[in-house]
Coordinates of C-alpha atoms and ligand atoms in Angstrom, one line a residue:
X1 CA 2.6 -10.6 29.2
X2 CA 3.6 -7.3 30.3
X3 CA 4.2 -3.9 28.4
X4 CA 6.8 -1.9 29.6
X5 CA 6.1 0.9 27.7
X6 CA 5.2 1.9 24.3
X7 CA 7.9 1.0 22.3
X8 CA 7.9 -2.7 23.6
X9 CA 3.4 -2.6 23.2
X10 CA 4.1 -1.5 19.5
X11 CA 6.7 -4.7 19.1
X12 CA 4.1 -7.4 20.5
X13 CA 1.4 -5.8 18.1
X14 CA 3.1 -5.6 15.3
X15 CA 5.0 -9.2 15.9
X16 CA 1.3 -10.1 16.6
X17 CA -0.3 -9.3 13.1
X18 CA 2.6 -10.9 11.5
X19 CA 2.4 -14.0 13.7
X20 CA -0.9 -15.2 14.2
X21 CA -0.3 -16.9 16.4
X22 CA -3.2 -17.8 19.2
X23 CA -0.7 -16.8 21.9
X24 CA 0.0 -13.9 20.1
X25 CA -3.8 -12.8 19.8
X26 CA -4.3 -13.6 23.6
X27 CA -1.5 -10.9 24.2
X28 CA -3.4 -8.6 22.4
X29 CA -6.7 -9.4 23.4
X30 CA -5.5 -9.0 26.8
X31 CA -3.4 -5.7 26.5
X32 CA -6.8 -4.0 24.7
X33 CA -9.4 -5.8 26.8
X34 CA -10.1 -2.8 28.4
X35 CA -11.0 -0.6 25.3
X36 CA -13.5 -1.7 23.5
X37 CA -13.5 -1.7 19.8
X38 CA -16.4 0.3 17.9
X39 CA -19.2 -2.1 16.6
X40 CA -20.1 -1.6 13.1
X41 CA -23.6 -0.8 11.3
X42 CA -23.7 -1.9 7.7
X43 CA -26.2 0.4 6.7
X44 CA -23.6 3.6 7.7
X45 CA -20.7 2.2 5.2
X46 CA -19.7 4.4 2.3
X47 CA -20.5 3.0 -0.7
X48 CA -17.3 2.9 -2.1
X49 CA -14.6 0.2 -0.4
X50 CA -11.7 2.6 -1.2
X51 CA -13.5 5.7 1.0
X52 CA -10.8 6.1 3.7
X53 CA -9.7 9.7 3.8
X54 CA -12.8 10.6 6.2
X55 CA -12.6 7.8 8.3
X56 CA -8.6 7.8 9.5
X57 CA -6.2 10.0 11.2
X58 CA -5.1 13.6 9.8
X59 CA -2.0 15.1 10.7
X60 CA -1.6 18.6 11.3
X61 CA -1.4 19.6 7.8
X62 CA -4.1 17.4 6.5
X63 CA -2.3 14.4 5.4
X64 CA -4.1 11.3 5.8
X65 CA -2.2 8.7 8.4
X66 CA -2.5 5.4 7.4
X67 CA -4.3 3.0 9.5
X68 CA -0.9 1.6 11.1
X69 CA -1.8 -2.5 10.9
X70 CA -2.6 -3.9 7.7
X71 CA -2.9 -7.6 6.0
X72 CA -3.3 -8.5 2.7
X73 CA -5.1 -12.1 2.2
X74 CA -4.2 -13.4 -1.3
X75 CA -7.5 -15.8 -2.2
X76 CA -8.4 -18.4 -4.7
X77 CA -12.2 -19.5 -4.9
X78 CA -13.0 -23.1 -6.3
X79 CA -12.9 -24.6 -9.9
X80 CA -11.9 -22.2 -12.9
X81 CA -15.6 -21.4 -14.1
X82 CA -18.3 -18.8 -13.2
X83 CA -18.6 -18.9 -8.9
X84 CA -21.8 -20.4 -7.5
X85 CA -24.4 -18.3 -7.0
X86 CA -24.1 -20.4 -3.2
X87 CA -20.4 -18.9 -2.9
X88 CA -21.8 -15.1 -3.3
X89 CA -24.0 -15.1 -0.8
X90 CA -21.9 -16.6 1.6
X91 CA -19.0 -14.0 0.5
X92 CA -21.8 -11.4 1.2
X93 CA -22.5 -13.1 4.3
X94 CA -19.1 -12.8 5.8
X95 CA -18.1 -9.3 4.4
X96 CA -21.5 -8.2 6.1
X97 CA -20.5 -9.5 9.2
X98 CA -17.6 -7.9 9.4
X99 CA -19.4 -4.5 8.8
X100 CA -21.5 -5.4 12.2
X101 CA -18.7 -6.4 14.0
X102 CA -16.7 -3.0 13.4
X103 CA -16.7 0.6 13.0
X104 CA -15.6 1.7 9.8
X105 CA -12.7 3.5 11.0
X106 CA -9.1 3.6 11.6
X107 CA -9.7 2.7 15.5
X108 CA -12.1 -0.1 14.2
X109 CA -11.6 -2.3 10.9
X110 CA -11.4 -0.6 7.4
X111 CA -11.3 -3.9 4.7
X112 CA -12.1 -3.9 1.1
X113 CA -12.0 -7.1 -1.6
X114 CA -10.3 -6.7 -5.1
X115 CA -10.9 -9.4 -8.0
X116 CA -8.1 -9.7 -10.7
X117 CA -7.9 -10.1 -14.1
X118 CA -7.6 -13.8 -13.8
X119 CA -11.0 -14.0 -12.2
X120 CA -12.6 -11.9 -14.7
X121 CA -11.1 -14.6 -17.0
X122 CA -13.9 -17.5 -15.1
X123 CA -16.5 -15.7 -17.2
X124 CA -17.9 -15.3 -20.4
X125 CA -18.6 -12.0 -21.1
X126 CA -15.9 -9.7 -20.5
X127 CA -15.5 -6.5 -18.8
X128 CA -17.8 -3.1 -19.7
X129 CA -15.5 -0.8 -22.5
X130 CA -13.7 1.7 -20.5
X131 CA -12.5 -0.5 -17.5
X132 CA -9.0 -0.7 -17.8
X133 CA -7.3 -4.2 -16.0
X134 CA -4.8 -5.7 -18.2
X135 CA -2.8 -8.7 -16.4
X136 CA 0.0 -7.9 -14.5
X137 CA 3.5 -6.9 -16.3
X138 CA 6.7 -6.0 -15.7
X139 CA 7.2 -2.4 -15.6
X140 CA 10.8 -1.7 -16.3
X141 CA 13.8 -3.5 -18.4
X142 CA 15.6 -4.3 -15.2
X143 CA 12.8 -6.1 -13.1
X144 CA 11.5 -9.5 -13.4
X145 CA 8.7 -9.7 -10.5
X146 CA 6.0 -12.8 -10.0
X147 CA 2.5 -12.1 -10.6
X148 CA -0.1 -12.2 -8.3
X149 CA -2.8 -13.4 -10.4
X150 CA -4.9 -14.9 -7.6
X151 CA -8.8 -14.3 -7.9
X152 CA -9.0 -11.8 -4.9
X153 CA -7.4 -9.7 -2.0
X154 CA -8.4 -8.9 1.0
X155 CA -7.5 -5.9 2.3
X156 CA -7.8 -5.2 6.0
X157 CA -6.2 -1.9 7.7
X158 CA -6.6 -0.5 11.4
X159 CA -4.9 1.5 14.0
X160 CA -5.4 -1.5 16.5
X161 CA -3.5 -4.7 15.8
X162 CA -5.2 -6.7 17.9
X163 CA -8.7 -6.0 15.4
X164 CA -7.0 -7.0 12.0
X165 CA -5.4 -9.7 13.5
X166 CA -8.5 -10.9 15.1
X167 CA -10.8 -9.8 11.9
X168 CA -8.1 -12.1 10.1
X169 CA -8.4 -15.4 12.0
X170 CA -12.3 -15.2 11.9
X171 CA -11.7 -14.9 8.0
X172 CA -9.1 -17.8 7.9
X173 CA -11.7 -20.1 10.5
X174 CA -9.5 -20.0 13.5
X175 CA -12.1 -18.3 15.9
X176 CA -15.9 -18.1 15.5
X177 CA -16.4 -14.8 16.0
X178 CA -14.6 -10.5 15.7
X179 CA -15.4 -8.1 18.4
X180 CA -18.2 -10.6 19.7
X181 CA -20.0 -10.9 16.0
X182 CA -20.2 -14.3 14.8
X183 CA -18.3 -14.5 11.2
X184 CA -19.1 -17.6 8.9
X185 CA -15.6 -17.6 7.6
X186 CA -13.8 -16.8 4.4
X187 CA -12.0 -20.3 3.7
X188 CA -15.7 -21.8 3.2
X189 CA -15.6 -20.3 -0.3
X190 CA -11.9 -19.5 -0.9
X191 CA -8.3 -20.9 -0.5
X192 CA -5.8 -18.3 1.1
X193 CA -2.6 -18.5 -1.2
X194 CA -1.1 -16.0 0.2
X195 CA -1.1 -13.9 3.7
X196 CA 1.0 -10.6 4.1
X197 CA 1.7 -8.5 6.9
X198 CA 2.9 -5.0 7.7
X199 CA 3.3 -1.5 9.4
X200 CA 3.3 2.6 8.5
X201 CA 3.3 5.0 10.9
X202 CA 6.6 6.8 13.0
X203 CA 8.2 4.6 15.3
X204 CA 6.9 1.2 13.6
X205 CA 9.6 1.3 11.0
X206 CA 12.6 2.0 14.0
X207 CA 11.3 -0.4 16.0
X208 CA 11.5 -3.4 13.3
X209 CA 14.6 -2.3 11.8
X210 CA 16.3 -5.6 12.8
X211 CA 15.5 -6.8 9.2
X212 CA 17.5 -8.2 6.0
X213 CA 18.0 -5.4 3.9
X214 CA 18.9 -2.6 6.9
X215 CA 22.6 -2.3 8.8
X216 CA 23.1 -3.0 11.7
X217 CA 23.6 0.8 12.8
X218 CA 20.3 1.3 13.2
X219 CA 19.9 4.2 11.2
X220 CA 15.8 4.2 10.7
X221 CA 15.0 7.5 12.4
X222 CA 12.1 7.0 15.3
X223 CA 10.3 10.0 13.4
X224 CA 10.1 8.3 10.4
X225 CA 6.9 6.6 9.4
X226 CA 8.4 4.5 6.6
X227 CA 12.0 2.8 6.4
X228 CA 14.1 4.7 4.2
X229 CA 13.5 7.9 6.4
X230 CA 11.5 9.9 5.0
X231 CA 7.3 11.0 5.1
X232 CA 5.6 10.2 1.8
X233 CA 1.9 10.8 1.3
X234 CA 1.5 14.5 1.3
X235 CA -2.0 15.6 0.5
X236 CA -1.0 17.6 -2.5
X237 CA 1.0 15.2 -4.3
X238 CA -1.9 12.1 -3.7
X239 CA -4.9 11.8 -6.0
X240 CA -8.2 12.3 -4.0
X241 CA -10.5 9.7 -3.7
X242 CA -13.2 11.4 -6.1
X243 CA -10.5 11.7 -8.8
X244 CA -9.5 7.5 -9.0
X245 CA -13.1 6.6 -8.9
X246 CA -14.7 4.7 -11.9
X247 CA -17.8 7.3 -12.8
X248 CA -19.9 5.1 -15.2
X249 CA -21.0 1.8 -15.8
X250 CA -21.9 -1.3 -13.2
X251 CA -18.6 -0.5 -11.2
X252 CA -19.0 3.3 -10.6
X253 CA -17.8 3.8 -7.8
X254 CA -15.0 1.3 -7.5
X255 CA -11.5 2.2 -8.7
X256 CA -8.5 0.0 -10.0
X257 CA -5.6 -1.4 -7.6
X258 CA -2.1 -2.2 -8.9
X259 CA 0.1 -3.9 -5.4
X260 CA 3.3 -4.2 -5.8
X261 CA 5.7 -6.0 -2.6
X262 CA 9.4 -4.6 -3.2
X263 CA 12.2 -5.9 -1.3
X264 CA 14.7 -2.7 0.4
X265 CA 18.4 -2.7 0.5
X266 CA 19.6 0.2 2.4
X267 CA 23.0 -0.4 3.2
X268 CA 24.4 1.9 0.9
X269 CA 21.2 4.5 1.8
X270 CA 22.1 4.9 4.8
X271 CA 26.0 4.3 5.2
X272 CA 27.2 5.9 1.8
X273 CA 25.4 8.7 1.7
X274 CA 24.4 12.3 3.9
X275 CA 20.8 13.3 4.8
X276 CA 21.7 15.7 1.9
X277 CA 22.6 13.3 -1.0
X278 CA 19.0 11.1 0.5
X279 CA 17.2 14.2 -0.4
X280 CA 18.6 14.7 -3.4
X281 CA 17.4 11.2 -4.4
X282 CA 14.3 10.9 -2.8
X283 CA 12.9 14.3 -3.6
X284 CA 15.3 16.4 -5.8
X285 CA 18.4 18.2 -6.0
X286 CA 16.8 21.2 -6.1
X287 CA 15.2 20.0 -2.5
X288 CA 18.6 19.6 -1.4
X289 CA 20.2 22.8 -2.9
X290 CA 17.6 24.8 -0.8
X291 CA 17.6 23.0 2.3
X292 CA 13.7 22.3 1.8
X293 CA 13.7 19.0 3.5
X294 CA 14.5 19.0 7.8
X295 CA 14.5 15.3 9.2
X296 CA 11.7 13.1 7.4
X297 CA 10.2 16.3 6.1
X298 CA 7.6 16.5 8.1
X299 CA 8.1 20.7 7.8
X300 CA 7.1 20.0 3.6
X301 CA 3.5 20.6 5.5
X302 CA 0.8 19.2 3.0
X303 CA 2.9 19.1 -0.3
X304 CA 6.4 17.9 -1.0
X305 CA 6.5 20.9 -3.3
X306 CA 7.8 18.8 -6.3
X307 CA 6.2 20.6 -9.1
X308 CA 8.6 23.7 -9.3
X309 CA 11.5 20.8 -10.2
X310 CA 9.7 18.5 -12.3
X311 CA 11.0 20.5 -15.1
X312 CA 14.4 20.5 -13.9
X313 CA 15.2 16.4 -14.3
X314 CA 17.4 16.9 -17.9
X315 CA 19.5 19.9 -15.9
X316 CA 19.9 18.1 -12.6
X317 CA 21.5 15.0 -14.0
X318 CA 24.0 16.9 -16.4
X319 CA 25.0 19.4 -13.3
X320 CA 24.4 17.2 -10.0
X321 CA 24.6 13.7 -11.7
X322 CA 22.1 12.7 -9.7
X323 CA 17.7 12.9 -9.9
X324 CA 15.0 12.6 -7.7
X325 CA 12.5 10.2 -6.8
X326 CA 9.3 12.0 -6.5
X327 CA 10.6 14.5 -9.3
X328 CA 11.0 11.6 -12.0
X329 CA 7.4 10.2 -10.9
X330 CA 5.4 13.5 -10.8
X331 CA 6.6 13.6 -14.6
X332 CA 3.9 11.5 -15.3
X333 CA 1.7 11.8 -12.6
X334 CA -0.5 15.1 -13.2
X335 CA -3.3 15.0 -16.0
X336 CA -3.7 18.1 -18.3
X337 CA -5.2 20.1 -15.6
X338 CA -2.4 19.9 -13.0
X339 CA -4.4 16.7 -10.8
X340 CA -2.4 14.2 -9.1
X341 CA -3.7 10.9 -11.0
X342 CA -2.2 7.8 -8.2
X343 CA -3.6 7.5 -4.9
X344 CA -0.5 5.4 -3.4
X345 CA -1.1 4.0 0.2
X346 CA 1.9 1.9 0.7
X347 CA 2.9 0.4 4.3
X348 CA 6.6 -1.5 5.4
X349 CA 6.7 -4.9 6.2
X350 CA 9.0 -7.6 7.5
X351 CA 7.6 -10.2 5.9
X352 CA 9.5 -12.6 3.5
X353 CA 7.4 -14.3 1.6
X354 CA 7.3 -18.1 2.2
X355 CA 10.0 -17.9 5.0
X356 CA 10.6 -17.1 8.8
X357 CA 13.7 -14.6 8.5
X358 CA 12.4 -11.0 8.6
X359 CA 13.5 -9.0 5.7
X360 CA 13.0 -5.1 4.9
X361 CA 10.0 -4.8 2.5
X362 CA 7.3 -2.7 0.9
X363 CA 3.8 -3.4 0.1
X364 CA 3.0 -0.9 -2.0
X365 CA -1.0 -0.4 -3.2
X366 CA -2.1 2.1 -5.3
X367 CA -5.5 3.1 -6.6
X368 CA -6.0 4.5 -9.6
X369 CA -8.5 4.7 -12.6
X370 CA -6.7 3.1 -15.3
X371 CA -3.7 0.8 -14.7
X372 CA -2.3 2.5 -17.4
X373 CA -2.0 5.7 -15.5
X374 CA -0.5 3.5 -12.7
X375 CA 2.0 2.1 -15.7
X376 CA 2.9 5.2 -17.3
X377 CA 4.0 7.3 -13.7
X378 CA 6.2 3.9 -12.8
X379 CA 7.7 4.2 -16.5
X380 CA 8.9 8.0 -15.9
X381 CA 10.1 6.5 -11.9
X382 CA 12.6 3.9 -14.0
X383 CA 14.1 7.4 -15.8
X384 CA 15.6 5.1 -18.4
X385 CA 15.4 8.2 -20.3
X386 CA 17.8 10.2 -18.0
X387 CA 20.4 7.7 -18.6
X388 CA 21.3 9.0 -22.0
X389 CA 22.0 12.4 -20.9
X390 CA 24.7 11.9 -18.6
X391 CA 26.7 8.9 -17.6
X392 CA 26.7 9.5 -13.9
X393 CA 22.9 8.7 -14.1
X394 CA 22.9 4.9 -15.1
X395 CA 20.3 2.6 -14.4
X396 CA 19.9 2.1 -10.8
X397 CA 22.4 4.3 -9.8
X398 CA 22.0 8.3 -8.9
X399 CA 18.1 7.6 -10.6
X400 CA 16.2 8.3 -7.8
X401 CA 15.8 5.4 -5.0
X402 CA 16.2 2.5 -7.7
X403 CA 19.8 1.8 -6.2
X404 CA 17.9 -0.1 -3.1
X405 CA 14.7 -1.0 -4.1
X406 CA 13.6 -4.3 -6.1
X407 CA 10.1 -5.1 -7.2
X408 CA 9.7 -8.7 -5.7
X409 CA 5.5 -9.1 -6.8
X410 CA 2.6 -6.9 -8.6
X411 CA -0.7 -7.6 -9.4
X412 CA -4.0 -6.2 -10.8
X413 CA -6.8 -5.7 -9.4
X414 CA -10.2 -3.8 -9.3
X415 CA -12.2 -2.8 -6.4
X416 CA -15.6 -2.5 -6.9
X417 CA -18.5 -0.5 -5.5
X418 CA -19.5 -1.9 -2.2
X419 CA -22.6 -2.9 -3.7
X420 CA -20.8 -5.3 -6.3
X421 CA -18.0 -6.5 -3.8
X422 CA -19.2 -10.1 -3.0
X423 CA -18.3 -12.4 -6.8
X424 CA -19.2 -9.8 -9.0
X425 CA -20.0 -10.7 -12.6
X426 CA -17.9 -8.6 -15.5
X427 CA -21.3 -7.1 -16.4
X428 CA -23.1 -6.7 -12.6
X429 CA -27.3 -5.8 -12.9
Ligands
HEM501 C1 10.5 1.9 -0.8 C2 9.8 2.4 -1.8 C3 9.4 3.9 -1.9 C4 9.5 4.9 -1.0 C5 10.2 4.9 0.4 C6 8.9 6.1 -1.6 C7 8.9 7.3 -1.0 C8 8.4 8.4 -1.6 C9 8.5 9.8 -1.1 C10 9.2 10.1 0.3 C11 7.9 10.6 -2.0 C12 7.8 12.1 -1.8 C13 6.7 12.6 -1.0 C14 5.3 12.2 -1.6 O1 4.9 12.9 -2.5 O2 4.7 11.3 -1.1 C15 7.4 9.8 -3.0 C16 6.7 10.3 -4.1 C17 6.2 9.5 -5.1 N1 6.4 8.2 -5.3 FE1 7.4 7.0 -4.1 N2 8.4 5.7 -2.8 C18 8.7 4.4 -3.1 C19 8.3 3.7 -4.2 C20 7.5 4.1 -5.2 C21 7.1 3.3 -6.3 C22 7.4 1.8 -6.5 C23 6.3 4.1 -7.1 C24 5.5 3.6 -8.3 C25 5.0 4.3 -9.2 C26 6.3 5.4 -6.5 C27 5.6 6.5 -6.9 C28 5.6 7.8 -6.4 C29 4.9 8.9 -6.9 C30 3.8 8.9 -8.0 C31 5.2 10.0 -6.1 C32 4.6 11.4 -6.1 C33 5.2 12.3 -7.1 C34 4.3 13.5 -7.3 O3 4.3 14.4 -6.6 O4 3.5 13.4 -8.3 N3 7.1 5.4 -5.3 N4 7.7 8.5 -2.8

């Protein structure tokens, strides 16, 4: 196979991960042969799965760039009681395998496991006071996703392709070994119900833009590291990792995980409306009235600068009929003392769930400490509220980005401290 540049590298990768194909791994294998992926050392991993902020890409303003291939394994282990005390160690086995067989960092393998609700259900005892994991619900009057209530995912995230595919297929048992480290593999103890696949970072989202959901025009800037054109993930306007960490109790040190997979329309995005009426939506009016926002809005720097409009949401709909995105969400999204409470870390994919045709999505993880925080910012995002001030603000139409996005999936989960991550009890020693 040959790679004529790297636009057309970036479209085997990414076909790659959401293959799986052996040919497909061969083409990466061979295309990265020649760069040798970091080994791993157990005993340097943070202690908490979630720590990724040190260990990936910066841009020049500080923002963290996501690792720019990612999979999500949906698992199911055996039976409906307590797991066998056999089962965790050979969970622990495998997870510490992959530690030796890469760096944890963005040009090696970061992973993390997540156990829902309906595993914490196999026990007994329940859950210490003050962890908050309901089940997963649906979050707005005009939404009727499926739950994910499998026992665990698998999260695994790098710059390279070729590692998280080939990290996957040792998990799944379709190679022996990752980056020359024997891994005892994953569907020994667990069923994968589920595998998703996907992308972040600029010129991923242009180059897959042949998708359900997108025109024909091609209208998904190169520059933009996410579909509907626009950065997200500024610094200011994320929680830090310190702040969605569990402090007490047998998970300190782990954090709650709410994923959500929402299907994109963006016909009407892109074809009815200017950059100018985008930023309006995505950010605010008030973005829009001052010009704040050039191309995807890389210029913002490390904040989207939200804050001065939050207050402005009632005024906005009465006098431009239309409200923001980020300035509905920030509503609920600051505790008393001005911190960001969600941690979001969402990446595009093609995926369709349980067929072949490639259609525009959204995998959307966030960490928080509470679900409820995670509930209670996606209830001020529906802005049900703004649609009894005005009626050019209805449901899904001038509220933000709800016109074209559509909440397919979500489920809850909690990540615990690395030292709890392999079957973890509710109550862990
Ligand atoms: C395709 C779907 C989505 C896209 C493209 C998108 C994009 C963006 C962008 C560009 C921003 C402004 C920059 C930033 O602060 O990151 C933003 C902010 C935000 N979005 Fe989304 N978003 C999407 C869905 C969601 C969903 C489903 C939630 C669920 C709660 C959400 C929650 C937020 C929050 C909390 C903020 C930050 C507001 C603040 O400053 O506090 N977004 N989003």
């Amino acid at each position: 196979m040959s790679f004529d540049g790297d636009r057309s590298r970036r479209d085997v990768l990414k076909a790659a991960v959401a293959l799986g194909g052996a040919s497909a791994l061969t083409a990466c294998l061979d295309r990265t042969a020649d760069e040798p992926v970091p080994t791993g050392d157990p005993a340097a991993k943070p202690a908490r799965q979630h720590a990724w902020r040190e260990y990936v890409r910066h841009d020049e303003h500080g923002n963290s760039q996501l690792p720019a291939h990612q999979i999500l394994l949906y698992v199911d282990f055996a039976g409906d009681g307590p797991p066998a005390d056999d089962d965790r160690a050979a969970l622990a086995a495998t997870l510490d395998a992959l530690d030796r067989a890469y760096a944890w960092r963005h040009e090696g393998l970061l992973h993390s496991v997540a156990y829902s609700p309906a595993y914490f259900g196999r026990f007994d005892e329940s859950l210490p006071d003050g962890i908050d994991l309901p089940e997963p619900r649906a979050l707005s009057p005009f939404e009727s996703p499926a739950f994910d209530r499998q026992d665990a995912v698998l999260h695994l995230a790098s710059d390279r392709a070729d590692v998280v595919l080939e990290a996957d297929r040792a998990l799944r048992g379709e190679r022996d070994a990752a980056n020359g480290v024997s891994v005892p593999p994953l569907t020994d103890v667990a069923t994968v119900d589920s595998r998703r696949t996907g992308f972040v970072g600029a010129g991923l989202p242009a180059d897959h833009q042949d998708a359900a959901g997108i025109p024909a025009s091609k209208p998904v800037p190169e520059a933009s590291p996410l579909f509907m054109g626009f950065k997200a993930g500024f610094r200011g306007n994320q929680a830090t990792e310190s702040y969605v960490t569990i402090e007490s109790g047998p998970f300190a040190g782990g954090t709650t995980k709410v994923i959500a997979n929402l299907r994109q329309r963006l016909a009407d995005w892109y074809e009815e409306q200017s950059h100018e009426e985008r930023v309006m939506e995505m950010f605010s009016p008030g973005h829009a009235a001052e010009d704040l926002v050039e191309g995807v809005g890389s210029n913002l720097g490390s904040d989207s600068g939200i804050d001065r409009f939050v207050d402005d949401v009632a005024a906005d709909a009465r006098e431009s009929g239309r409200v923001g995105h980020a300035q509905k969400a920030a509503r609920a999204n600051r505790d008393a003392e001005g911190n960001v409470r969600l941690l979001r870390r969402h990446f595009e994919s093609t995926d369709d769930i349980g067929s072949e045709q490639p259609v525009a999505s959204l995998h959307f993880p966030s960490l928080q400490r509470n679900v409820s925080e995670f509930e209670a910012v996606r209830r001020a995002m529906n802005g049900t509220d703004v649609t009894e001030l005005t009626p050019a603000v209805r449901q899904r139409v001038n509220n933000g980005i709800l016109e074209y996005i559509f909440v397919r999936r979500r489920g809850n989960f909690l990540v615990p401290p690395r030292r709890h991550r392999a079957l973890p009890t509710p109550q862990p020693a």
